[in-house]
PDB file of C-alpha atoms in Angstrom:
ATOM      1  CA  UNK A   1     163.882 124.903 134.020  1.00 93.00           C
ATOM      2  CA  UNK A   2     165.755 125.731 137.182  1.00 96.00           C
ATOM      3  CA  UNK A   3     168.593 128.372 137.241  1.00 96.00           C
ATOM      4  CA  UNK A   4     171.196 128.798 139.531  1.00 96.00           C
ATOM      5  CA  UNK A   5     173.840 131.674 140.132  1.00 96.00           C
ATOM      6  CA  UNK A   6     176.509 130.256 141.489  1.00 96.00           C
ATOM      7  CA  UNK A   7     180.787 131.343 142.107  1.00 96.00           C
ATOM      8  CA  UNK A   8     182.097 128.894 139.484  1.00 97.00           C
ATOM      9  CA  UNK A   9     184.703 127.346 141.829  1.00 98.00           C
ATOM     10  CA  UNK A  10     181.595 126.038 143.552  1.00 98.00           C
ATOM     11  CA  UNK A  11     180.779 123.833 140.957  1.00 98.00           C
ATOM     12  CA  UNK A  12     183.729 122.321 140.501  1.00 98.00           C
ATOM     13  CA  UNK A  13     181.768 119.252 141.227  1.00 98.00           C
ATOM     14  CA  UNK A  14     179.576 119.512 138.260  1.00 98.00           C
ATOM     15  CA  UNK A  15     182.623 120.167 136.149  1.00 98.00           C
ATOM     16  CA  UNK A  16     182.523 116.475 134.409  1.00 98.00           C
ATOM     17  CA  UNK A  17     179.014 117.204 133.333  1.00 98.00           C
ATOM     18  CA  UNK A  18     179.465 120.811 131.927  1.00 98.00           C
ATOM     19  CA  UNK A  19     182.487 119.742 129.812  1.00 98.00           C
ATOM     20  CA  UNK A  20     179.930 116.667 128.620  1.00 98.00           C
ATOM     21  CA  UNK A  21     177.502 119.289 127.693  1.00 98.00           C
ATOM     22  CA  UNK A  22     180.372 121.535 126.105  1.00 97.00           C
ATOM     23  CA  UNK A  23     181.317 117.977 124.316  1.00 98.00           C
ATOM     24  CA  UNK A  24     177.805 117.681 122.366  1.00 98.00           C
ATOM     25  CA  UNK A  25     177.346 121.236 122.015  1.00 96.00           C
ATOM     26  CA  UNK A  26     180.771 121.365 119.926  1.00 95.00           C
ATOM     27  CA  UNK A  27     179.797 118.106 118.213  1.00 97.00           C
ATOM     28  CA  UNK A  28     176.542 118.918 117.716  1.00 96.00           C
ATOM     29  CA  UNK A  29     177.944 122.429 115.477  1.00 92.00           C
ATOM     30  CA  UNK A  30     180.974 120.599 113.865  1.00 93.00           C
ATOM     31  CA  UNK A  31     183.487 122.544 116.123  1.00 92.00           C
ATOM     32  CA  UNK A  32     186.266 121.351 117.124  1.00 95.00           C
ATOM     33  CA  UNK A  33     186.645 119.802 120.724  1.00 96.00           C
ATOM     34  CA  UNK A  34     187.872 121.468 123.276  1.00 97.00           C
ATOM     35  CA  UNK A  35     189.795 120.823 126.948  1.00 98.00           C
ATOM     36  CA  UNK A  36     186.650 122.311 128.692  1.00 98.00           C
ATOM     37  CA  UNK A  37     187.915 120.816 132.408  1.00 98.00           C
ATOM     38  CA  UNK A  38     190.998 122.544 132.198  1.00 98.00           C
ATOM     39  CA  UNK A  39     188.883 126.207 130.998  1.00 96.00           C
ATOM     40  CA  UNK A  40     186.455 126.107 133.368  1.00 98.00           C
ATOM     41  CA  UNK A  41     189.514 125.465 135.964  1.00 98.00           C
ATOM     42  CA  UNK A  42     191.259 128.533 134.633  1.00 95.00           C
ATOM     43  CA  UNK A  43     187.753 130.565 134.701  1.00 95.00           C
ATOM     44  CA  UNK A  44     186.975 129.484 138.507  1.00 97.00           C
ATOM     45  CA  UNK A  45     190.510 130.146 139.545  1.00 96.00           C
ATOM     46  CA  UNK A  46     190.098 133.961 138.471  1.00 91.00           C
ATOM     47  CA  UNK A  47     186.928 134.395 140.277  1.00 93.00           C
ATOM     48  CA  UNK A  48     184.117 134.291 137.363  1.00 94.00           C
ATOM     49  CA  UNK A  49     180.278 133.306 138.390  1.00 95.00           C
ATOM     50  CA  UNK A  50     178.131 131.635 136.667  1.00 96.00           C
ATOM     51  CA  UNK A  51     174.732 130.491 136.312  1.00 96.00           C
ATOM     52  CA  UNK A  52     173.586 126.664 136.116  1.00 98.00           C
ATOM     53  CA  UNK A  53     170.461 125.533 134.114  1.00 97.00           C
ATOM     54  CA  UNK A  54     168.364 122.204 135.822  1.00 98.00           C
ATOM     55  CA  UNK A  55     165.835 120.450 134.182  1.00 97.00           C
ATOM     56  CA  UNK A  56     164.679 118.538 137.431  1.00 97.00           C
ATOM     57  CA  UNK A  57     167.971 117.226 138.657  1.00 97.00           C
ATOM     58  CA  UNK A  58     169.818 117.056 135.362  1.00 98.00           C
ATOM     59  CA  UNK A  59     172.770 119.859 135.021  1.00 98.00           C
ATOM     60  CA  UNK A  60     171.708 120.923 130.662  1.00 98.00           C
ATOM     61  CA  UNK A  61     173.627 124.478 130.703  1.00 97.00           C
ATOM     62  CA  UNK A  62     176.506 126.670 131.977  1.00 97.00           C
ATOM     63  CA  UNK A  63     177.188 130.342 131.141  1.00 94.00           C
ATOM     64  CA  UNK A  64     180.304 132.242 132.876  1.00 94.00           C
ATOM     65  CA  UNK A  65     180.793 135.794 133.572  1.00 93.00           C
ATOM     66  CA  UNK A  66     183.984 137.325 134.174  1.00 91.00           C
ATOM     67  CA  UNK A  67     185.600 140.473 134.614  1.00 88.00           C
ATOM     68  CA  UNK A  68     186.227 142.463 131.088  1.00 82.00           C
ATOM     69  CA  UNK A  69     189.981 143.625 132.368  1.00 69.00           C
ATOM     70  CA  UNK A  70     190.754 139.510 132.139  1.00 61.00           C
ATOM     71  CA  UNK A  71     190.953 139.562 128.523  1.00 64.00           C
ATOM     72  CA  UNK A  72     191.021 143.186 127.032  1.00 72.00           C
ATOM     73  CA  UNK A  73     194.698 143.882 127.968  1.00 78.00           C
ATOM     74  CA  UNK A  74     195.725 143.976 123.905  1.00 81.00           C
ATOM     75  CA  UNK A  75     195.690 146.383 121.656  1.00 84.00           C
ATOM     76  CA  UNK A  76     193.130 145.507 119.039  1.00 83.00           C
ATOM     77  CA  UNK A  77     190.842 145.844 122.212  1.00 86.00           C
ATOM     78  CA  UNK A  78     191.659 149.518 122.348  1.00 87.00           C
ATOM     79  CA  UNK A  79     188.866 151.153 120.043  1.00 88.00           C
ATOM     80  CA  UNK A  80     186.455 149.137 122.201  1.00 88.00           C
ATOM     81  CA  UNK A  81     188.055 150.367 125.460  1.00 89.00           C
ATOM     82  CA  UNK A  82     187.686 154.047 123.811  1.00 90.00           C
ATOM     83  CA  UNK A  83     184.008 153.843 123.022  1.00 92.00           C
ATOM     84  CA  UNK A  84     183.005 152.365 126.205  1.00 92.00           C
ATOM     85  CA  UNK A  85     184.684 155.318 128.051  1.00 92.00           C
ATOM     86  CA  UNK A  86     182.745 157.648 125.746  1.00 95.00           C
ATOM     87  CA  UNK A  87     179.900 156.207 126.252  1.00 94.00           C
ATOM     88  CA  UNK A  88     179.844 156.928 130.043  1.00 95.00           C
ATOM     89  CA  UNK A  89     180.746 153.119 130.914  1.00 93.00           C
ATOM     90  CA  UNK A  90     182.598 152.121 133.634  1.00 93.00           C
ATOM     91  CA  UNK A  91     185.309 149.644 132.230  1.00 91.00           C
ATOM     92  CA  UNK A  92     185.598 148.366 135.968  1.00 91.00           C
ATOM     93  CA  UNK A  93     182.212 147.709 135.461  1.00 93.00           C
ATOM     94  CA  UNK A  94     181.591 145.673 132.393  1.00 93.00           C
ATOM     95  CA  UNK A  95     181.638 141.944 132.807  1.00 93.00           C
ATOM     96  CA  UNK A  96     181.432 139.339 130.308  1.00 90.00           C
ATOM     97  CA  UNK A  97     179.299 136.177 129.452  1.00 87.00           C
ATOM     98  CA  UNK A  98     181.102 133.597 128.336  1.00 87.00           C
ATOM     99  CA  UNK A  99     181.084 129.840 128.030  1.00 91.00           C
ATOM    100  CA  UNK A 100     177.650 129.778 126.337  1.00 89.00           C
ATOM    101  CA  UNK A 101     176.915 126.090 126.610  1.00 94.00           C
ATOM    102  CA  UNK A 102     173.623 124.653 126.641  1.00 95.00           C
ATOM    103  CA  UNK A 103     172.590 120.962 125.498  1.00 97.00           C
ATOM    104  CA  UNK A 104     171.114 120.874 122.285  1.00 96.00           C
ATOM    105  CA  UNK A 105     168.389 118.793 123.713  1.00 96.00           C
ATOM    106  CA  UNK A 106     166.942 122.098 124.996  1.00 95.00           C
ATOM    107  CA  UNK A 107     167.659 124.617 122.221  1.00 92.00           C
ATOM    108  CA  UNK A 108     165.186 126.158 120.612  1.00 89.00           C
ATOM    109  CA  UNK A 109     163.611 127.469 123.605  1.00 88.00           C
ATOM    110  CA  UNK A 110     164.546 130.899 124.374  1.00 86.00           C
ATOM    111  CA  UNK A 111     166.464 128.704 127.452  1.00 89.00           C
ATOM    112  CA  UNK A 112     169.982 130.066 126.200  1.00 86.00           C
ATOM    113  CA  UNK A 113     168.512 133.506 126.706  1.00 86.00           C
ATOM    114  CA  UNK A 114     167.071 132.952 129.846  1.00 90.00           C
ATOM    115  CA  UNK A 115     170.442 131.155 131.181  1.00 90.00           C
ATOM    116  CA  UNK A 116     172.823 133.549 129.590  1.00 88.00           C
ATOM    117  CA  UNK A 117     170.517 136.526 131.588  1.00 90.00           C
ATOM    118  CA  UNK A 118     170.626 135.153 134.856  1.00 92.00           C
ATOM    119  CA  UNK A 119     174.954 134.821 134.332  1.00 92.00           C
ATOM    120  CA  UNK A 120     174.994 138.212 133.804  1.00 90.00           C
ATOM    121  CA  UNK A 121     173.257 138.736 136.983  1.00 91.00           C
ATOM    122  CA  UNK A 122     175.621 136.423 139.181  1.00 92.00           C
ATOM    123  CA  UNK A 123     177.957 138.970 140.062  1.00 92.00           C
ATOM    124  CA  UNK A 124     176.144 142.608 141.211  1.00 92.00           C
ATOM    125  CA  UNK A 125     179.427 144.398 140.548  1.00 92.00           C
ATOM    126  CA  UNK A 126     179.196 144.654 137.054  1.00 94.00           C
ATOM    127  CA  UNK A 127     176.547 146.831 135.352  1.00 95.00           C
ATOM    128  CA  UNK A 128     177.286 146.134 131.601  1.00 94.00           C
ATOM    129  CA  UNK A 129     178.445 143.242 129.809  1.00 93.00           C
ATOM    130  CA  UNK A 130     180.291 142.169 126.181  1.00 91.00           C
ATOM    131  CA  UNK A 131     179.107 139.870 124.051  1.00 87.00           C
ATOM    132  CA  UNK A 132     181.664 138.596 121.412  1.00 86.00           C
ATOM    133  CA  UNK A 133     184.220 135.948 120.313  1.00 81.00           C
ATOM    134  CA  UNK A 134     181.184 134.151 118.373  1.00 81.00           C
ATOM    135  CA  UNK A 135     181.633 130.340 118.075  1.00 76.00           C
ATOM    136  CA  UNK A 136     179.670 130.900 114.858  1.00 82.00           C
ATOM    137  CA  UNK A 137     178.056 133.683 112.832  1.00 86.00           C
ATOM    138  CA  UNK A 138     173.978 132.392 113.638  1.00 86.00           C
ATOM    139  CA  UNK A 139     175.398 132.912 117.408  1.00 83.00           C
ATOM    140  CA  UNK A 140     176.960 136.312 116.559  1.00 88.00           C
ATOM    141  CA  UNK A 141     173.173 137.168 114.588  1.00 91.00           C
ATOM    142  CA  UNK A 142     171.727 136.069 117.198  1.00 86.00           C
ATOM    143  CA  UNK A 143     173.450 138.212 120.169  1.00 88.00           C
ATOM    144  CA  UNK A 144     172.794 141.325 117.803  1.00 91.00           C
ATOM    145  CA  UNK A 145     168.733 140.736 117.928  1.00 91.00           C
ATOM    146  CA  UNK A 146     169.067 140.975 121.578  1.00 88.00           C
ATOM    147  CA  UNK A 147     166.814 143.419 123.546  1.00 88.00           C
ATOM    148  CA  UNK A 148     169.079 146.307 124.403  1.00 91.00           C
ATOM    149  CA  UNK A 149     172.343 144.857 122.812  1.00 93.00           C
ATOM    150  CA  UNK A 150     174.620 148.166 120.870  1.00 93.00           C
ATOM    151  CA  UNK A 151     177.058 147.043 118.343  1.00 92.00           C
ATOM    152  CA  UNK A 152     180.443 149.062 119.670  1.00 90.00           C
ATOM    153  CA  UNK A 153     182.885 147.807 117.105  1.00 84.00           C
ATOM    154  CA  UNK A 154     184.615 144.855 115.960  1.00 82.00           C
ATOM    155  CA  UNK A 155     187.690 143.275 116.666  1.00 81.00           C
ATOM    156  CA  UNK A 156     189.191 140.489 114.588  1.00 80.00           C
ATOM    157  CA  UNK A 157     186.125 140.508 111.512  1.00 81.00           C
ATOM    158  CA  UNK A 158     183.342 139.717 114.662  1.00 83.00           C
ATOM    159  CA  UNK A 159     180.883 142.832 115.868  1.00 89.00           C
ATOM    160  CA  UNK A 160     181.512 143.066 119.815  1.00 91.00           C
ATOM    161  CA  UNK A 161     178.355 144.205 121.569  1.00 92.00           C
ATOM    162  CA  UNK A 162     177.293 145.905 125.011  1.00 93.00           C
ATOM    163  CA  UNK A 163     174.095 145.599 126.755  1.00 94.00           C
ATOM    164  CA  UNK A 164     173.195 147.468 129.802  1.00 94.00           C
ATOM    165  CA  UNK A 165     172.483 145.202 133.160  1.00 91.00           C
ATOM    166  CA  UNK A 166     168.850 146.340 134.198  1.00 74.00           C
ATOM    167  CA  UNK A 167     168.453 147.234 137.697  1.00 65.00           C
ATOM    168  CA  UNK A 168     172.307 147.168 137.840  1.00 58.00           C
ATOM    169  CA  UNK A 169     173.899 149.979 140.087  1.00 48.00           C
TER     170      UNK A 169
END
C-alpha cells in the first residue's frame, strides 16, 4: 500500500473514484448514500488535505483533514473549545480527520490506521487533531483504542477525542 498526502483540490481528478469507494463503504455498513462529489467539492474548496491510499495503481482510500474552526462555530462545541484551551492546545492548531473512507476490500488491515495517520500529517500546521461525528459506534470504539487518543467530552451522545500529532511543532 502506497500513501499519498496530497491538497484535496488536487485530486479533483480522482473524485469519481473516491465517491465509488464512499458508495461501497456506505453500502457495505447499511448507511445511507450520500452526495460524496458535491462534499469532497465543498472540502477542497476550503483548503483541506488529504491523504490517498494505492494498492499498485488502484485509488482504495481517502481521509481529509481540515481546519477545526470550519465546523466548531456552535455552541454545543463550546465545552470542547473550553477543555482544549485548558489543556494547553492551540485551537488554531487542531485539525480534523474526516472523510474516513476506505474500500472494504482492504479492511481488516490496520490500512485505515495507517491512511487516517498519514491525513493527519498532510498539513504541518496543525499539531492536534479531533476525532468524532462516528458513522457508527464500532468506528467510535475503535478511535477510542487509539494510541494516544484522550476522550475530551461529548457532543450530541458521541465521545469527541484529541490525539497529539507526533513530531508536530
Amino acid at each position: 500500500m502506497r500513501y499519498e498526502q496530497i491538497l484535496l483540490a488536487e485530486a479533483t481528478p480522482h473524485f469519481e473514484t473516491i465517491a465509488e469507494i464512499v458508495a461501497a463503504v456506505r453500502e457495505t455498513k447499511a448507511l445511507p448514500p450520500i452526495d460524496a462529489l458535491s462534499v469532497l467539492q465543498s472540502f477542497a474548496k476550503r483548503g483541506d488535505t488529504a491523504a490517498l491510499a494505492w494498492e499498485g495503481d488502484r485509488l482504495v482510500g481517502c481521509v481529509c483533514l481540515g481546519a477545526c474552526h470550519h465546523f466548531i462555530s456552535s455552541p454545543d462545541w463550546v465545552p470542547v473549545k473550553v477543555r482544549l484551551v485548558r489543556d494547553g492546545i492551540d485551537l488554531a492548531k487542531v485539525g480534523c480527520t474526516h472523510f474516513v473512507y476506505l474500500h472494504p476490500d482492504f479492511w481488516g488491515q490496520g490500512m485505515t490506521l495507517a491512511l487516517t495517520d498519514q491525513a493527519r500529517r498532510s498539513n504541518p500546521m496543525f499539531t492536534h487533531t479531533l476525532l468524532h461525528g462516528f458513522a457508527t459506534k464500532e468506528f467510535e470504539d475503535w478511535a477510542a483504542g487509539l494510541d494516544g487518543v484522550i476522550q475530551i467530552g461529548t457532543r450530541q451522545g458521541q465521545s469527541v477525542f484529541v490525539r497529539g500529532i507526533a513530531g508536530a511543532t
